[in-house]
Every structure is written in C-alpha cells, then in structure tokens.
Amino acid sequence: MERLIFDSNGKIAGLDGQIVKPNTKFKQQSNYKKTSLSEYDGSENEDQDEFAEVLKKSQDLEFLKEEPIGFQNIYEHAFWSLHSEKEFLKPLKFSNEKTQEDVVKEIVNLIKNNNKIIFLHGTCGTGKSAIALNIGRILGKTSVVVPVKNLQKQYEEDYMGKKYLIKKNGEKMKIAMITGRQNHDSIINPGQSCADPSLPENIKISEKNLEQIEEYYKANPNINNKDMPDLKDLRRISIAPSNPYWSPILPSDFELNVLKDAQKKKYLGCDGREYTFYHRKEGCSYYDQYLAYMKADVIIYNAAKYLTELSMGRKPMTDVEIIDEADDFLDSLFQQQEINLTRLHNSIKVLAPDSQKAVEIKNKLIELIDLEEKNKRILGVDEKKVFHVSETKVKEILELFLKSSEFQSEVTIDELSYANKALEAAESFEDSLSEVYLTFRKFEDNLLVKLVSTNLSAKIEDLLSKSKSIVFMSGTLHSETVLKNIFGITNFKVVEAETINFGNVEIIRTGKEKDCKYSNFSAGKHTREEYLKALDFCIQKAKKPTLIHVNAFQDLPNDLEKQSFMLNNLMSADFLYNLQIQDKTGRNISLFKQKLSDCLFTTKCSRGVDFPGDMCNSIIFTKYPNPNISDTFWKILQQTHPNYFWEFYKDKARREFIQRIYRAVRSKDDQVYILSPDSRVLDSVKEFQVNGNSLYQ
C-alpha cells in the first residue's frame, strides 16, 4: 500500500516520500467553500481535486517508452497473456468450469461473427480488467471505460508496472491513461498543474489580467505585430501559444496555420471525421498523453472524460469499446446536465471569433440568455415547475451551438471556457432535443437550468454509430426487460464468467427496525426521532470497523437533532457534507482502510472502492437505496415511460443495493454483518440468503 504523509493539520502532504504541492487553482476558485448542503451553485466540476496526488510528467507516460521484451511463447495461449515480471500468470478458473481465457475466446468469436453488443456478467473474482485487456489484445485498438478515477488508477497500478501483456507480434502491449489537467505538471510553472488559471491557455481574458495577457501576447512566437488589440477582440489563439507545450486538437477541416511550430498528427475520430493534433514542444504530459490516440493499444478513460470525448467526436475510432461497471454507465446515459446561464453569458461575451457567421452566433446567444434571465426576473423562478425545452429560449441556445463549425472550434480551442459545457450539452442532446425537459433554479444572482432527457434510443444509437463493437461488463447487469424496453437494446449476447458470489453476509437485528418508506413518516406512523435513534443504535451495536452507506444527507441529523436526541454515534448531515468536500484525496477512506478510524460515513463508496478481509466487518445502510422519486429525472421518466417506470426504478435500487454489499464481500473468506434501521434492507438481505448467497438473480 502506498504510504501517505500527513501534515500537522491532518491533510495529505505526500505520497511514498514525494511531497504533494497544493493546487492553488482549486483553493482560490473552488465552490466548495460552502458550509451547508443548500449552498452549492452547481457550476463547477465536482471531481476536481484540491490536491493532485503527484503531478505527472512526460517521463511518467509508459506507453511512450520502448521496452524490449525477451522471447515469449505467445502461441501456447492464443487468447491469453498476462505476465508478472518474467512469470506467466495462468488464467483463473471459475465455478462454471470456464477460465478467463475461455471467456475472452467466447467474446472475441461473438464479435468476429458480427455481434456488436456483448454483455459480460462477472461477479467479484472474475478478473474483468485482465479479460478486457486480452479482448483488446486480440481485436486491436481498444477503449476501456471505468466509472471513477480510482478504477482508472487501479488499471495503471496493475498493468503498467510489473504486470504486462504481450501482443501477438511479441511486443509489450501499450496502455495509456487519459486524465484531466489537474493531474499534470505544467512545466512552464513547475509544481503547478496544467489547470493553473494563470497559464496562457487558461487565463481569463479580462481587465484584471491585462498586464499578464500583454506579456503572453508579446511572447507568442507566431505573431509579428506585437501591438495587442483591445481585449474584446482578443482571441485565445493569440496568447495560448506563448506556452510552447500548448497543443490543441481540432477537426482537420479547421486549419490552424498560425501554429507554424506544430507537428500535425492526424487520426480518425469516432464520428468518422479526421482530426489534427497540433503537437508542439514535447515534454508536458498533459498534451503528450494525446499521442496515445495514435500510438497506444489500449486507452483507459474515466466515464466522464469518455462521454465528453465521444460527444465531441474526437475520441479516436477503436476496434472495441469495453465498458466496466456497465450498468452504472448505461444509467448515466439518461442525460441530466445543469448549466449556469449567467456564467455561460459571461463566458460567451469574451469570445472573439474571426468569421462573421461565428460573430452573429455569439451575439444571438447573448441576446437569448439576456431574454431568458429577464423573463425569470419578471415571473420569478419556480424550482418545481418542469418545462419542455421548446417553451424556453434554451432550445434556440443549444441549436445555435451546433450551427457553425467555426464557432464550435472557437469554443473548443479555449478548453477551460465554460462555453464548452454548453457545447457538450448541445451535442449530447442533438438527436433527442424534442424530448428534453428542464427546470430552473436561482443561486445567489445566477440562473441555472437543469436539462433532462429520458429518450435513450438516440443516445444508444449515437454510441453504436461511433463504435465498431461494445463489451459491457458488470456484476449487476440490468434485467433483460429493462435493457429492451428502457434502453432499446434488443440485439445482444450475454457471456457468463464467475456468477457465484463468495463470502458470507449475515444480519444483525437491533429490534428497532421500521419500514422506512416515505409514506410511513408522512402519515405519522413513524417519527424522525425514532428513525435517528434506531440508526444511532445500529452503529453502537455493529462490529467494527463499520462502513455506513448514507443514502442521502437527509438521513443524518442536523446539529439540533443530534444534540436534542443525544445521538452520540452519528455525525450531522452538514458535517459529513463538508468533510467530503474538503477531502479531495480520499484521506478518510485511506484512514479507514488502515484501521485508523473504525467508522466511515460516506455517500461516495457505492462503487470503485473495496474493503476486503477485516478492513470492514459491518455495513450499515441508512435506508434502502431507492432513488429520489422527486428528482426531475424520475418525474420525467414516469411521464415518458409509464409502463416500465417501476421496473426500472426497482432494478436501479436492487443493483445499487448489491454494489454496496460488494464493497466488503470480495472473496470466499470475507464475512460482513448488515444492519439498518430500515426493515426493507434486512428483508432484502434475507431474500439474498434464501437464494443461497447469490446476489444476482
């Protein structure tokens, strides 16, 4: 395990002897200064870290290294390769007598026989990541998608060090990670990440930064006339090249001839268009990582980055897409995006496009946002009211973003511009705009709009049109009915790997359990005090260490309730909210794993974090993990898919429930106790026990 170094305030200061520098961008500009649950404005990416673990440099990009491999017998196992140093690792054998190699062969043969969609069902112990890489090894260039950065890092640690795969030509398989700016050293400002807001490609074009902007303009090697234009006419391309490492990617039909020092590296994007990577000076890992689009055999994305690259079309065309935690990925395709219209207005205002058409679009967008904000100032904002997109100016705004390739390129080239968020939304909803609904809300002086579409057929078709073949892997697949009727996926094959869940799950009853469905509380059958005291008693009775899955912050007491009801074992909702916001590096999870804390309250450990063995002896569910039915998405889904709504709702809850148990049941020797104040949780565990500890039915 990597050794974490903490400073005197308990914050992470280093990793395996390397000092970690604070990322000042997120200290100064983060929205996470908020002190209560209701204060977040929704305008920033919640995944951004205040502290990068260790900033990457170009020498850390393993796929760029040429490593000679000694003679290997690559013919003994035609469908399997996995080595640890010089040792060959044999494929695992499952309870159904299949091996990992058999599963790879079965999937490869199905794809070669023109089956485009494959579902791999494999529980803990399947070794799905090694199966994924071996499928790619046979079929060719591969995209692998994982739900969270933790799993992306796990691939990096498992298969880019001592372990490796050998291709059919005897070469070591090249695996690359695509990660965000905040993970990479900026080089021109050592110790600061590539997300540093003072860098020329990131700096906000405004009066307060005028002096720095003038320096960047004069330092641009591609400009002969050093008299800088007015700020309102200044384009990002006029200052970004002063960073010699800055290397944009754009469609090839939009030529950036001003970048005379760039090597133009072309590749085919997933949308069928040719793209050009304007690679300038080598040495910055953030930009150099995109060489993987041309050079790597396997590219590992987190789901958010993958969907962004996919919607933009610039993800390279690959021979197979392999989606880990596929049920979570498919759920995420139900589009929900929130755009801060006030911030978008300000972002568009500073754009300085060249072409007349792009200028006209810019001006029209500003006009439409002004009209929408004026309308809401006059009529007020009812946050519960659902509008069809055509009833607002938002439909025109999204359509305008897609009207001009010149305008799109102007937005794309300024990578950190908030306008990219709107462009991504426009591209995501392009084929289903007639079925988009929205709600508005105000935060301080900002107007925010939440966009929702429950039409998946267009989204699935878009994914299929940009893919040659797709392998969906999960231990908790959707039911066949949901796949066919909600997602519209009718032509697919299912391959079984390990289907038995090892380990033992036991119930501990406190005698205070109640059916915690909403109607029982609203009817006065149960009180909140009873619920909170039952939850408090669960923690008291649980065998430590204990993982507490908090289904919603409202499941925890406020400060007054904690004091009034003497809930000594619980933390308040606001306390947990702020604790998680401040913990950018997973320190609390690390402390729990190292047994330096005996309770972990969390809303974030449903997937991607494992607590095997005696790291976790008990799991407490605050409530059965039903989705929030009052959320805009579920309201609209019930309107648009009334016949299948409840089946999908229950299917989603079942899968989340199973995944949360999986966190502590990772092998045949694992045992975990389940407690909850909600009797529905224990009833579900009992049903699971009756089915012979088979979590997937």
XYZ file of C-alpha atoms in Angstrom:
697
model
C 0.000 0.000 0.000
C 1.271 3.473 -0.783
C 2.372 5.408 2.281
C 0.552 8.665 2.853
C 2.246 11.561 4.633
C 0.035 13.945 6.606
C 0.855 17.459 7.747
C 0.161 18.946 11.180
C -3.416 19.754 10.151
C -4.148 16.197 9.122
C -4.086 16.972 5.384
C -2.180 14.805 2.915
C 1.275 16.249 2.325
C 2.947 13.467 0.399
C 2.820 10.021 -1.150
C 5.605 7.435 -0.855
C 8.122 10.081 0.174
C 7.195 12.595 -2.527
C 5.854 15.936 -1.376
C 2.499 16.891 -2.861
C 2.035 20.563 -3.669
C -1.318 22.288 -3.188
C -3.199 23.069 -6.371
C -3.890 26.750 -5.792
C -6.448 26.921 -8.564
C -8.955 24.992 -6.559
C -8.079 26.656 -3.283
C -8.825 30.062 -4.732
C -11.694 29.358 -7.077
C -13.447 26.268 -5.714
C -17.149 26.327 -4.975
C -16.519 24.016 -2.043
C -16.090 26.809 0.468
C -19.808 26.416 1.094
C -20.785 25.414 4.616
C -24.210 23.949 4.023
C -25.913 21.479 1.729
C -28.045 24.130 0.035
C -25.240 26.472 -0.982
C -23.608 24.685 -3.918
C -24.195 26.516 -7.216
C -23.641 23.557 -9.493
C -21.289 25.418 -11.795
C -18.025 23.578 -11.223
C -16.865 20.039 -11.819
C -17.170 18.221 -8.507
C -14.422 15.815 -9.495
C -11.661 18.417 -9.445
C -9.104 17.835 -6.724
C -7.753 20.492 -4.400
C -4.595 18.403 -4.190
C -3.171 16.387 -7.048
C -1.621 13.172 -5.679
C 1.686 13.567 -7.520
C 1.720 15.744 -10.626
C 2.576 13.691 -13.698
C 5.429 14.491 -16.045
C 6.037 13.260 -19.562
C 8.510 10.613 -18.372
C 5.617 9.007 -16.471
C 3.781 8.148 -19.710
C 4.601 4.457 -20.003
C 3.152 3.996 -23.494
C 5.845 6.317 -24.918
C 8.650 4.084 -23.655
C 10.170 1.435 -25.895
C 10.859 -1.621 -23.734
C 12.442 -4.685 -25.367
C 10.805 -7.964 -24.347
C 12.750 -11.225 -24.375
C 11.443 -14.253 -26.282
C 7.963 -15.274 -25.146
C 5.922 -18.309 -26.191
C 2.962 -16.315 -27.483
C 1.319 -19.324 -29.174
C 0.708 -21.556 -26.147
C -2.301 -19.432 -25.062
C -3.779 -17.848 -28.176
C -6.411 -15.926 -26.206
C -4.494 -15.149 -23.022
C -1.436 -13.171 -21.984
C -0.586 -11.884 -18.526
C 2.864 -11.694 -17.009
C 4.285 -10.539 -13.717
C 7.916 -9.672 -14.385
C 9.055 -12.891 -16.145
C 6.364 -15.155 -14.705
C 3.389 -16.192 -16.850
C 0.114 -15.862 -14.929
C -2.376 -18.575 -15.834
C -6.000 -17.634 -16.406
C -8.331 -18.060 -13.426
C -10.885 -20.881 -13.422
C -14.489 -20.150 -12.404
C -17.128 -22.224 -10.647
C -18.818 -22.880 -14.025
C -15.574 -24.560 -15.241
C -14.787 -21.704 -17.647
C -11.442 -19.915 -17.465
C -10.693 -16.280 -18.148
C -9.189 -17.377 -21.465
C -12.409 -19.234 -22.382
C -14.395 -16.042 -21.733
C -12.020 -13.972 -23.902
C -12.313 -16.524 -26.713
C -16.115 -16.625 -26.459
C -16.425 -12.825 -26.630
C -13.883 -12.428 -29.458
C -15.617 -15.100 -31.544
C -19.025 -13.487 -30.988
C -17.678 -10.118 -32.162
C -15.974 -11.681 -35.173
C -19.354 -13.229 -36.039
C -20.855 -9.708 -36.263
C -22.424 -9.492 -32.795
C -21.919 -5.815 -31.962
C -23.123 -5.749 -28.339
C -21.896 -8.228 -25.714
C -22.754 -8.225 -22.018
C -20.222 -9.923 -19.740
C -21.723 -10.942 -16.406
C -18.967 -11.487 -13.860
C -19.025 -11.015 -10.106
C -16.105 -10.353 -7.769
C -13.230 -12.686 -8.544
C -13.805 -12.692 -12.312
C -10.750 -10.543 -13.081
C -12.704 -8.488 -15.601
C -9.880 -5.990 -16.157
C -7.480 -8.713 -17.367
C -10.245 -10.136 -19.574
C -10.835 -6.661 -21.047
C -7.179 -6.144 -21.933
C -6.923 -9.609 -23.525
C -10.006 -8.914 -25.670
C -8.236 -5.753 -26.851
C -5.040 -7.712 -27.405
C -6.838 -9.903 -29.961
C -9.191 -7.407 -31.615
C -6.924 -4.340 -31.896
C -7.031 -0.743 -30.681
C -9.270 -0.558 -27.593
C -11.051 1.984 -25.420
C -11.633 0.863 -21.822
C -14.070 2.910 -19.733
C -14.251 2.846 -15.934
C -16.760 4.765 -13.790
C -14.376 6.602 -11.476
C -10.776 7.753 -11.317
C -9.989 5.217 -8.578
C -10.555 2.350 -11.025
C -8.605 4.167 -13.728
C -5.696 4.375 -11.299
C -6.129 0.684 -10.467
C -5.562 -0.254 -14.130
C -2.456 1.925 -14.103
C -1.073 0.263 -10.975
C -1.980 -3.290 -12.056
C -0.945 -3.327 -15.718
C 1.584 -0.560 -16.291
C 4.240 -1.762 -13.866
C 5.362 -5.292 -13.028
C 2.369 -6.854 -14.790
C 2.054 -6.618 -18.555
C 0.578 -8.289 -21.641
C 2.364 -9.440 -24.795
C 0.792 -8.849 -28.199
C 0.818 -11.422 -30.977
C 3.865 -9.754 -32.559
C 5.846 -10.257 -29.343
C 5.738 -6.582 -28.319
C 4.582 -5.372 -24.918
C 1.049 -4.015 -25.014
C 0.962 -0.207 -24.745
C -1.643 1.055 -22.277
C -2.348 4.759 -21.800
C -4.471 6.785 -19.399
C -6.278 9.966 -20.409
C -6.581 12.204 -17.345
C -7.533 15.805 -16.601
C -5.301 18.879 -16.465
C -5.173 18.901 -12.667
C -3.124 15.664 -12.716
C -0.208 17.033 -14.764
C 2.755 19.340 -14.082
C 2.577 22.476 -16.205
C 6.384 22.507 -16.840
C 6.473 26.274 -17.545
C 5.239 26.832 -13.991
C 6.845 23.854 -12.177
C 4.901 22.428 -9.274
C 1.605 23.856 -10.536
C -0.811 21.722 -12.508
C -1.883 22.294 -16.107
C -5.152 23.583 -14.643
C -3.339 26.596 -13.155
C -5.540 29.612 -14.025
C -2.518 31.805 -14.690
C -1.304 29.735 -17.667
C -1.771 31.390 -21.079
C -4.197 28.711 -22.302
C -6.317 29.091 -19.129
C -6.079 32.709 -18.031
C -9.355 34.601 -18.018
C -9.352 37.337 -20.652
C -10.336 40.300 -18.514
C -9.111 43.738 -17.434
C -7.733 42.480 -14.111
C -5.328 40.156 -16.005
C -4.378 42.750 -18.628
C -0.690 43.019 -17.695
C -0.129 39.241 -17.779
C -2.123 38.892 -21.013
C 0.038 41.552 -22.723
C 3.157 39.577 -21.746
C 1.677 36.390 -23.210
C 0.660 38.187 -26.398
C 4.173 39.545 -26.920
C 5.678 36.132 -26.136
C 3.588 34.407 -28.827
C 6.214 33.261 -31.378
C 3.635 33.220 -34.176
C 2.754 36.942 -34.013
C 4.867 39.559 -35.790
C 2.781 42.623 -34.907
C 3.267 42.998 -31.153
C 0.619 45.731 -30.768
C -2.097 43.915 -28.842
C -5.744 44.505 -29.924
C -8.475 45.511 -27.485
C -9.439 42.775 -25.016
C -12.882 42.424 -26.586
C -11.184 41.467 -29.886
C -8.515 39.205 -28.363
C -8.715 35.501 -29.196
C -7.289 32.616 -27.161
C -5.129 31.635 -30.140
C -3.329 34.996 -29.744
C -1.956 34.202 -26.270
C -2.075 30.417 -25.712
C 0.934 29.652 -27.996
C 3.223 31.555 -25.589
C 3.154 28.256 -23.710
C 5.378 26.228 -26.087
C 3.720 22.972 -24.914
C 0.150 24.063 -25.703
C -1.129 21.593 -28.327
C -4.808 21.703 -29.335
C -6.867 19.034 -31.114
C -9.340 20.224 -33.766
C -11.219 18.799 -36.766
C -8.871 18.773 -39.760
C -11.259 20.920 -41.793
C -10.472 23.802 -39.400
C -6.846 24.631 -40.190
C -4.680 26.318 -37.540
C -1.968 27.513 -39.904
C -0.759 30.040 -37.332
C 0.869 27.222 -35.318
C 3.941 27.052 -37.516
C 5.954 25.141 -34.915
C 3.443 22.274 -34.604
C 3.751 18.750 -35.956
C 0.346 17.883 -37.404
C -0.586 14.371 -36.315
C -3.818 13.183 -37.887
C -6.176 10.403 -36.801
C -9.720 9.209 -37.468
C -12.231 10.295 -34.840
C -15.119 8.136 -33.659
C -17.538 10.366 -35.594
C -15.826 9.457 -38.879
C -14.116 12.852 -39.242
C -10.379 13.366 -39.420
C -8.825 15.257 -36.503
C -5.468 17.002 -36.212
C -3.368 17.015 -33.056
C -1.173 20.128 -33.315
C 1.704 18.722 -31.284
C 4.213 21.400 -30.450
C 7.064 21.084 -27.947
C 7.325 17.655 -26.297
C 7.672 17.359 -22.538
C 4.301 18.232 -20.999
C 2.472 15.056 -20.002
C -0.998 16.610 -20.302
C -0.555 17.301 -24.020
C 1.811 14.385 -24.715
C -0.797 11.932 -23.361
C -2.861 12.569 -26.507
C -0.161 10.827 -28.528
C -1.973 7.746 -27.210
C -4.668 8.460 -29.813
C -2.102 7.451 -32.423
C 0.317 5.184 -30.543
C -1.377 3.261 -27.703
C -3.014 -0.155 -27.996
C -5.410 0.488 -25.120
C -6.712 3.847 -23.872
C -8.226 3.940 -20.369
C -10.836 6.669 -19.742
C -12.958 7.540 -16.760
C -16.600 7.624 -17.848
C -16.963 11.419 -17.654
C -13.946 12.033 -19.909
C -15.022 9.280 -22.300
C -18.507 10.717 -22.760
C -17.038 14.196 -23.331
C -14.599 12.958 -25.988
C -17.348 10.817 -27.536
C -19.860 13.671 -27.772
C -17.183 15.924 -29.320
C -16.377 13.147 -31.807
C -12.640 13.477 -31.251
C -12.207 10.183 -29.364
C -10.258 8.019 -31.805
C -12.114 5.252 -33.604
C -11.164 1.994 -31.897
C -11.874 -1.660 -32.713
C -13.714 -2.333 -29.468
C -15.190 -0.311 -26.600
C -15.085 -2.108 -23.230
C -17.266 -0.571 -20.522
C -16.571 -1.590 -16.914
C -19.413 -1.224 -14.364
C -21.643 -1.141 -17.422
C -24.960 -0.792 -15.605
C -23.749 2.427 -13.966
C -22.510 3.691 -17.345
C -25.832 2.969 -19.056
C -27.747 4.676 -16.241
C -25.577 7.756 -16.785
C -26.793 7.983 -20.392
C -30.098 9.282 -19.081
C -28.980 12.810 -19.725
C -29.015 15.245 -16.827
C -26.919 18.357 -17.201
C -27.025 21.629 -15.314
C -25.842 24.826 -16.963
C -25.269 28.119 -15.192
C -26.755 30.507 -17.783
C -25.325 33.599 -16.080
C -21.827 32.164 -16.193
C -22.359 30.986 -19.766
C -23.319 34.549 -20.737
C -20.053 35.883 -19.306
C -18.053 33.136 -20.990
C -19.534 33.788 -24.439
C -19.084 37.530 -24.055
C -15.267 37.265 -24.018
C -15.071 35.097 -27.146
C -13.617 36.919 -30.159
C -14.367 34.773 -33.229
C -12.958 35.592 -36.652
C -15.744 34.714 -39.063
C -18.844 36.878 -39.463
C -21.127 33.865 -39.003
C -19.495 32.985 -35.672
C -19.783 36.625 -34.536
C -23.506 36.593 -35.362
C -23.994 33.397 -33.351
C -22.131 34.881 -30.402
C -24.330 37.990 -30.406
C -27.541 35.967 -30.778
C -26.581 33.685 -27.864
C -26.005 36.703 -25.622
C -29.379 38.110 -26.660
C -31.235 34.825 -25.932
C -29.650 34.382 -22.498
C -30.495 38.008 -21.656
C -34.138 37.349 -22.609
C -34.343 34.174 -20.507
C -32.831 35.895 -17.474
C -35.170 38.877 -17.919
C -38.172 36.531 -18.134
C -37.217 34.821 -14.867
C -36.631 38.174 -13.130
C -40.158 39.273 -14.063
C -42.038 35.989 -13.489
C -39.848 34.514 -10.764
C -38.372 31.006 -10.589
C -40.490 28.025 -9.527
C -37.886 25.305 -8.991
C -40.528 22.551 -9.029
C -42.015 23.514 -12.393
C -40.971 21.330 -15.342
C -40.803 22.944 -18.803
C -40.449 21.381 -22.222
C -37.318 22.830 -23.815
C -39.396 24.435 -26.595
C -41.202 26.596 -24.021
C -37.961 28.440 -23.266
C -35.071 30.111 -25.067
C -32.817 27.174 -24.112
C -33.802 25.201 -27.241
C -32.553 28.010 -29.503
C -29.404 28.380 -27.401
C -28.490 24.698 -27.794
C -29.302 24.715 -31.519
C -27.090 27.767 -32.101
C -24.083 25.995 -30.562
C -24.340 23.401 -33.336
C -24.943 25.810 -36.227
C -21.363 26.753 -37.101
C -18.184 24.663 -37.090
C -16.177 27.910 -36.863
C -17.991 28.889 -33.666
C -17.550 25.374 -32.228
C -13.820 25.463 -32.955
C -13.532 28.888 -31.332
C -15.118 27.449 -28.176
C -13.136 24.185 -28.257
C -9.768 25.881 -28.618
C -10.363 27.647 -25.288
C -10.526 24.352 -23.405
C -11.394 25.737 -19.969
C -14.056 28.130 -21.246
C -17.406 27.438 -19.593
C -18.942 27.616 -23.079
C -17.572 24.089 -23.623
C -20.082 22.822 -21.077
C -22.956 24.191 -23.152
C -21.400 22.873 -26.372
C -21.112 19.412 -24.829
C -24.764 19.587 -23.702
C -25.855 20.677 -27.183
C -24.001 17.752 -28.761
C -25.377 15.309 -26.169
C -28.988 16.338 -26.761
C -28.666 16.932 -30.524
C -30.654 13.848 -31.572
C -33.221 13.999 -28.757
C -33.811 17.750 -28.358
C -37.544 17.367 -28.963
C -37.690 15.178 -25.834
C -35.690 17.387 -23.471
C -37.308 18.814 -20.335
C -35.851 21.296 -17.879
C -36.192 23.064 -14.559
C -34.741 26.409 -13.431
C -33.247 27.434 -10.103
C -31.541 30.522 -8.710
C -28.275 30.546 -6.818
C -27.306 33.958 -5.497
C -27.526 36.112 -8.675
C -27.056 33.186 -11.071
C -29.762 31.478 -13.125
C -29.200 27.737 -13.558
C -31.067 25.343 -15.839
C -31.196 21.567 -15.386
C -31.700 19.635 -18.631
C -33.147 16.109 -18.656
C -33.915 13.635 -21.423
C -35.210 10.116 -20.851
C -35.044 9.108 -24.522
C -32.193 6.638 -24.661
C -32.731 5.285 -28.155
C -30.963 8.286 -29.716
C -28.121 8.122 -27.194
C -27.600 4.383 -27.679
C -27.708 4.852 -31.458
C -25.090 7.604 -31.169
C -22.864 5.292 -29.099
C -23.317 2.444 -31.590
C -22.645 4.704 -34.586
C -19.317 5.739 -33.054
C -18.250 2.185 -32.153
C -17.328 -0.970 -34.025
C -18.221 -3.284 -31.116
C -19.064 -2.845 -27.424
C -18.488 -5.141 -24.444
C -20.473 -4.161 -21.341
C -19.040 -5.735 -18.161
C -20.730 -5.819 -14.753
C -21.556 -7.970 -11.758
C -25.006 -6.353 -11.668
C -26.462 -6.289 -15.150
C -29.815 -4.671 -15.863
C -32.702 -7.061 -16.260
C -33.416 -8.141 -19.833
C -36.772 -6.321 -19.743
C -35.106 -3.028 -18.754
C -32.412 -3.404 -21.429
C -35.011 -3.962 -24.125
C -37.812 -1.622 -23.079
C -35.961 1.285 -21.424
C -32.626 1.275 -23.258
C -33.900 -0.105 -26.549
C -31.081 -2.680 -26.697
C -32.648 -5.745 -28.272
C -29.853 -7.439 -30.220
C -27.188 -8.566 -27.758
C -25.418 -11.633 -26.372
C -24.664 -12.434 -22.725
C -21.457 -14.217 -21.686
C -21.215 -15.644 -18.169
C -17.922 -15.565 -16.252
C -17.967 -16.076 -12.463
C -21.591 -15.865 -11.342
C -21.348 -17.073 -7.743
C -20.700 -14.541 -5.001
C -18.250 -15.807 -2.441
C -18.118 -14.795 1.182
C -20.822 -14.685 3.808
C -23.394 -11.998 4.580
C -25.183 -12.065 7.964
C -27.904 -9.914 9.534
C -27.681 -8.236 12.935
C -31.074 -7.095 14.215
C -31.458 -4.402 16.856
C -35.204 -4.785 17.382
C -35.729 -1.128 16.411
C -36.164 -1.664 12.650
C -39.086 0.029 10.863
C -40.325 0.133 7.278
C -38.767 3.476 6.367
C -40.753 4.272 3.247
C -41.703 7.931 2.928
C -45.451 7.390 3.344
C -44.995 5.864 6.824
C -43.338 9.084 8.018
C -45.719 11.468 6.247
C -48.698 9.574 7.746
C -47.214 9.803 11.244
C -46.783 6.040 11.602
C -43.099 6.521 12.440
C -41.252 9.612 13.654
C -37.902 11.006 12.589
C -36.708 10.754 16.190
C -37.441 7.008 16.199
C -35.552 6.575 12.938
C -32.484 8.546 14.041
C -32.279 6.741 17.390
C -32.539 3.370 15.610
C -29.711 4.381 13.250
C -27.608 5.542 16.200
C -28.180 2.191 17.934
C -27.114 0.283 14.795
C -23.713 1.981 14.928
C -23.403 1.242 18.629
C -24.152 -2.460 18.073
C -22.147 -3.026 14.859
C -18.897 -4.965 14.874
C -16.149 -2.515 13.931
C -14.732 -1.446 11.522
C -18.077 -0.277 10.116
C -18.963 1.218 6.727
C -22.070 3.427 6.867
C -23.666 3.864 3.422
C -25.523 7.178 3.689
C -28.253 7.056 1.058
C -28.986 10.814 1.345
C -27.612 13.561 3.578
C -31.135 13.993 4.964
C -30.806 10.522 6.522
C -28.450 12.079 9.082
C -29.477 14.512 11.846
C -28.951 18.246 11.806
C -26.950 19.738 14.668
C -30.046 20.475 16.745
C -31.390 16.913 16.356
C -28.004 15.436 17.213
C -27.931 17.387 20.468
C -31.646 17.069 21.358
C -31.858 13.304 20.738
C -28.370 12.596 22.205
C -27.163 10.857 19.038
C -23.583 10.284 20.136
C -22.730 7.779 17.392
C -23.915 9.884 14.442
C -22.389 12.825 12.638
C -24.600 15.633 11.340
C -25.529 15.950 7.659
C -23.672 19.264 7.285
C -20.594 17.829 8.976
C -20.440 14.880 6.532
C -21.095 17.166 3.567
C -18.205 19.463 4.464
C -15.963 16.545 5.420
C -16.352 15.016 1.968
C -15.972 18.343 0.186
C -12.697 19.049 1.999
C -11.348 15.508 1.478
C -10.101 15.849 -2.088
C -7.642 12.934 -1.916
C -9.660 10.175 -0.243
C -7.890 10.631 3.076
C -10.894 9.422 5.092
C -11.125 6.229 3.043
C -7.371 5.654 3.460
C -7.629 6.108 7.234
C -10.490 3.607 7.351
C -8.581 1.086 5.238
C -5.574 1.409 7.542
C -7.855 0.879 10.574
C -7.020 4.337 11.894
C -10.753 5.040 12.088
C -13.391 2.455 12.930
C -16.376 4.107 11.178
C -16.653 5.530 7.679
C -19.754 7.597 6.915
C -19.982 8.076 3.147
C -22.260 8.851 0.209
C -19.452 8.022 -2.234
C -18.491 4.355 -1.839
C -21.206 2.588 -3.823
C -18.658 1.577 -6.481
C -14.946 1.599 -7.150
C -13.717 1.287 -3.538
C -13.104 -2.107 -1.922
C -12.746 -3.091 1.737
C -11.758 -6.790 1.705
C -10.976 -9.053 4.657
C -11.200 -7.469 8.074
C -10.991 -3.903 6.729
C -14.777 -3.872 7.097
C -16.734 -6.168 9.427
C -20.119 -4.440 9.264
C -22.115 -2.434 6.735
C -24.923 -0.126 7.822
C -27.485 1.159 5.316
C -29.187 4.341 6.491
C -32.100 3.327 4.245
C -32.773 1.012 1.329
C -31.157 2.758 -1.673
C -34.266 3.705 -3.625
C -33.644 6.633 -5.981
C -35.148 10.011 -5.054
C -38.501 9.874 -6.826
C -38.963 13.657 -6.522
C -35.855 14.266 -8.654
C -36.579 15.871 -12.033
C -35.249 12.845 -13.901
C -37.569 10.338 -12.212
C -40.577 12.654 -12.596
C -39.994 12.886 -16.335
C -39.199 9.185 -16.703
C -42.557 8.367 -15.094
C -44.282 10.632 -17.650
C -42.407 9.295 -20.679
C -42.089 5.568 -19.761
C -45.102 4.854 -17.505
C -45.302 1.159 -18.445
C -41.721 0.376 -17.417
C -41.044 3.076 -14.859
C -41.446 0.978 -11.711
C -39.500 -1.943 -13.087
C -36.553 0.287 -13.877
C -36.873 2.095 -10.536
C -36.749 -1.195 -8.617
C -33.999 -2.569 -10.851
C -31.854 0.515 -10.172
C -32.363 0.173 -6.403
C -31.553 -3.556 -6.477
C -28.288 -3.009 -8.351
C -27.190 -0.186 -6.035
C -28.009 -2.351 -3.000
C -25.913 -5.240 -4.318
C -22.981 -2.992 -5.259
C -22.885 -1.524 -1.742
C -22.626 -5.001 -0.236
C -19.911 -5.873 -2.766
C -17.631 -3.265 -1.176
C -16.848 -5.671 1.686
C -17.513 -9.090 0.112
C -14.603 -9.598 -2.262
C -13.548 -13.234 -1.733
C -14.760 -16.571 -0.310
C -13.178 -15.777 3.070
C -14.930 -12.431 3.545
C -17.745 -12.096 6.074
C -19.785 -8.992 6.723
C -22.709 -8.131 9.012
C -25.560 -5.964 7.709
C -27.512 -3.586 9.950
C -30.108 -0.912 9.206
C -32.961 0.965 10.880
C -34.868 0.218 7.639
C -36.503 -3.223 7.672
C -36.545 -3.231 3.852
C -32.749 -3.589 3.874
C -32.794 -6.638 6.139
C -35.667 -8.194 4.172
C -33.576 -7.892 1.002
C -30.567 -9.487 2.705
C -32.780 -12.318 3.948
C -34.032 -12.885 0.398
C -30.424 -12.984 -0.742
C -29.628 -15.608 1.943
C -32.594 -17.748 0.888
C -31.244 -17.665 -2.671
C -28.014 -19.214 -1.443
C -25.957 -16.046 -1.165
C -26.482 -15.352 -4.852
C -26.680 -11.588 -5.096
C -27.612 -11.621 -8.766
C -30.950 -13.275 -9.586
